[in-house]
mmCIF file of C-alpha atoms in Angstrom:
data_model
loop_
_atom_site.group_PDB
_atom_site.id
_atom_site.type_symbol
_atom_site.label_atom_id
_atom_site.label_comp_id
_atom_site.label_asym_id
_atom_site.label_seq_id
_atom_site.Cartn_x
_atom_site.Cartn_y
_atom_site.Cartn_z
ATOM 1 C CA MET A 1 77.795 185.179 -5.979
ATOM 2 C CA LEU A 2 75.099 184.053 -3.276
ATOM 3 C CA ALA A 3 75.492 180.487 -4.744
ATOM 4 C CA ALA A 4 77.701 179.280 -1.791
ATOM 5 C CA PRO A 5 75.949 180.769 1.133
ATOM 6 C CA VAL A 6 72.199 180.005 -0.289
ATOM 7 C CA THR A 7 73.901 176.047 -0.280
ATOM 8 C CA LEU A 8 74.870 176.279 2.811
ATOM 9 C CA ALA A 9 71.932 177.684 4.285
ATOM 10 C CA LEU A 10 70.003 174.647 2.633
ATOM 11 C CA GLN A 11 72.495 172.318 3.990
ATOM 12 C CA ALA A 12 71.988 173.899 7.622
ATOM 13 C CA SER A 13 68.062 173.589 7.362
ATOM 14 C CA LEU A 14 68.448 169.917 6.326
ATOM 15 C CA LEU A 15 71.076 168.928 9.089
ATOM 16 C CA SER A 16 68.723 170.985 11.655
ATOM 17 C CA ALA A 17 65.458 168.860 10.073
ATOM 18 C CA ALA A 18 67.364 165.791 10.132
ATOM 19 C CA THR A 19 68.751 166.056 13.704
ATOM 20 C CA THR A 20 65.149 167.057 15.076
ATOM 21 C CA LEU A 21 63.473 164.202 13.202
ATOM 22 C CA HIS A 22 65.848 161.692 14.333
ATOM 23 C CA ALA A 23 65.691 163.291 18.074
ATOM 24 C CA ILE A 24 61.971 162.752 17.883
ATOM 25 C CA LEU A 25 61.731 159.021 16.631
ATOM 26 C CA GLY A 26 64.674 158.357 19.157
ATOM 27 C CA LEU A 27 62.255 159.812 21.852
ATOM 28 C CA ALA A 28 59.224 158.263 20.506
ATOM 29 C CA ILE A 29 60.967 154.774 20.561
ATOM 30 C CA GLN A 30 62.218 155.359 23.858
ATOM 31 C CA GLN A 31 58.975 156.250 25.521
ATOM 32 C CA SER A 32 56.508 153.513 23.651
ATOM 33 C CA SER A 33 54.929 151.104 25.840
ATOM 34 C CA THR A 34 54.055 149.139 22.580
ATOM 35 C CA LEU A 35 56.757 146.810 21.287
ATOM 36 C CA ILE A 36 57.428 147.434 17.748
ATOM 37 C CA ALA A 37 56.977 144.120 15.420
ATOM 38 C CA ALA A 38 55.642 142.202 18.765
ATOM 39 C CA ASP A 39 54.709 139.111 16.799
ATOM 40 C CA TRP A 40 58.301 138.977 15.141
ATOM 41 C CA TYR A 41 60.286 139.125 18.890
ATOM 42 C CA GLN A 42 57.582 136.575 20.420
ATOM 43 C CA ALA A 43 58.334 133.955 17.279
ATOM 44 C CA LEU A 44 62.202 134.665 17.875
ATOM 45 C CA ALA A 45 61.764 133.049 21.187
ATOM 46 C CA ARG A 46 65.227 134.542 21.967
ATOM 47 C CA PRO A 47 67.250 132.990 24.855
ATOM 48 C CA TRP A 48 69.396 135.873 25.539
ATOM 49 C CA GLY A 49 69.083 139.490 26.796
ATOM 50 C CA GLY A 50 65.900 141.052 28.770
ATOM 51 C CA PRO A 51 62.386 141.609 27.566
ATOM 52 C CA PRO A 52 62.059 142.926 24.039
ATOM 53 C CA LEU A 53 60.348 146.221 25.120
ATOM 54 C CA GLN A 54 63.342 147.028 27.652
ATOM 55 C CA ASP A 55 65.651 146.678 24.526
ATOM 56 C CA GLN A 56 63.738 148.462 22.265
ATOM 57 C CA ARG A 57 63.663 151.672 24.841
ATOM 58 C CA LEU A 58 67.410 151.043 24.852
ATOM 59 C CA GLY A 59 67.392 151.333 21.290
ATOM 60 C CA GLY A 60 65.428 154.691 21.383
ATOM 61 C CA ALA A 61 67.764 156.066 23.771
ATOM 62 C CA ILE A 62 70.699 155.239 21.815
ATOM 63 C CA ALA A 63 69.201 156.324 18.871
ATOM 64 C CA TRP A 64 68.367 159.863 20.683
ATOM 65 C CA SER A 65 71.532 160.426 22.039
ATOM 66 C CA PHE A 66 74.355 158.739 19.800
ATOM 67 C CA GLY A 67 72.935 161.249 16.939
ATOM 68 C CA LYS A 68 73.746 164.182 18.906
ATOM 69 C CA PRO A 69 77.819 164.393 18.688
ATOM 70 C CA PRO A 70 78.146 163.425 14.735
ATOM 71 C CA SER A 71 75.371 166.138 14.266
ATOM 72 C CA ALA A 72 77.337 168.608 16.129
ATOM 73 C CA ALA A 73 80.607 167.925 14.010
ATOM 74 C CA VAL A 74 78.609 168.349 10.951
ATOM 75 C CA ALA A 75 77.275 171.531 12.288
ATOM 76 C CA VAL A 76 80.779 172.783 13.153
ATOM 77 C CA ALA A 77 81.822 171.955 9.835
ATOM 78 C CA LEU A 78 79.203 173.757 8.190
ATOM 79 C CA LEU A 79 79.551 176.860 9.766
ATOM 80 C CA ALA A 80 83.732 176.773 8.965
ATOM 81 C CA GLN A 81 82.460 176.523 5.195
ATOM 82 C CA TRP A 82 80.252 179.100 5.480
ATOM 83 C CA TRP A 83 82.672 181.539 7.302
ATOM 84 C CA ARG A 84 85.295 180.670 4.509
ATOM 85 C CA ALA A 85 82.721 181.350 1.752
ATOM 86 C CA ASP A 86 81.927 184.767 3.477
ATOM 87 C CA GLN A 87 85.747 185.568 3.689
ATOM 88 C CA ARG A 88 85.930 184.924 0.124
ATOM 89 C CA GLU A 89 83.233 186.919 -0.702
ATOM 90 C CA ALA A 90 84.482 189.632 1.025
ATOM 91 C CA ARG A 91 87.916 189.853 -0.127
ATOM 92 C CA ARG A 92 86.272 189.699 -3.653
ATOM 93 C CA VAL A 93 84.157 192.482 -3.209
ATOM 94 C CA ASP A 94 87.101 194.555 -1.432
ATOM 95 C CA ARG A 95 89.352 193.810 -4.701
ATOM 96 C CA GLU A 96 86.784 195.233 -6.842
ATOM 97 C CA LEU A 97 86.025 198.441 -5.047
ATOM 98 C CA ASP A 98 89.906 198.591 -4.868
ATOM 99 C CA ARG A 99 90.170 198.314 -8.698
ATOM 100 C CA ALA A 100 87.196 200.787 -9.174
ATOM 101 C CA GLN A 101 88.724 203.261 -6.706
ATOM 102 C CA ALA A 102 92.444 202.817 -8.590
ATOM 103 C CA ALA A 103 90.625 203.590 -12.086
ATOM 104 C CA GLY A 104 88.600 206.429 -10.753
ATOM 105 C CA VAL A 105 85.201 204.909 -11.309
ATOM 106 C CA ASP A 106 82.325 205.640 -9.239
ATOM 107 C CA ASN A 107 81.771 202.360 -7.225
ATOM 108 C CA ALA A 108 78.538 200.921 -6.012
ATOM 109 C CA LEU A 109 78.770 202.379 -2.227
ATOM 110 C CA ALA A 110 78.955 206.103 -3.603
ATOM 111 C CA ALA A 111 75.735 205.556 -5.811
ATOM 112 C CA TYR A 112 74.040 203.853 -2.908
ATOM 113 C CA ASN A 113 75.082 206.850 -0.808
ATOM 114 C CA ARG A 114 73.764 209.304 -3.442
ATOM 115 C CA GLN A 115 70.284 207.120 -3.678
ATOM 116 C CA LEU A 116 70.084 207.663 0.110
ATOM 117 C CA ALA A 117 70.723 211.123 0.211
ATOM 118 C CA ALA A 118 68.163 211.488 -2.627
ATOM 119 C CA TRP A 119 65.391 209.700 -0.561
ATOM 120 C CA ALA A 120 66.470 211.838 2.739
ATOM 121 C CA GLN A 121 65.964 215.046 0.550
ATOM 122 C CA ARG A 122 62.805 213.716 -0.656
ATOM 123 C CA ASP A 123 61.177 212.680 2.475
ATOM 124 C CA PRO A 124 61.492 215.257 5.528
#
């Protein structure tokens, strides 16, 4: 029953990668001294706003900073899902062990302990 935690781990990895790449892109645009698509901005000859490079740097700063709160919210939701999946798995294992104990069936924990004891006797 590792499907949910593995999927959640993959989601966490993808979120981390996306957040990192988003931050790198925003910082690269913010710190750039070269205007992206300079020919287009020159042909536009817009009468409003500051210089296009200043707007580009502002856009990079916005991309860098405004991407963090949504990413943090997604991370919190992902951690909550992970915690709930872990709690469900723990309850399932507890029920399985309780049923085995009630039926007098040897459970996996006892078998594991016997295996450890055997290893301890074999290796002084």
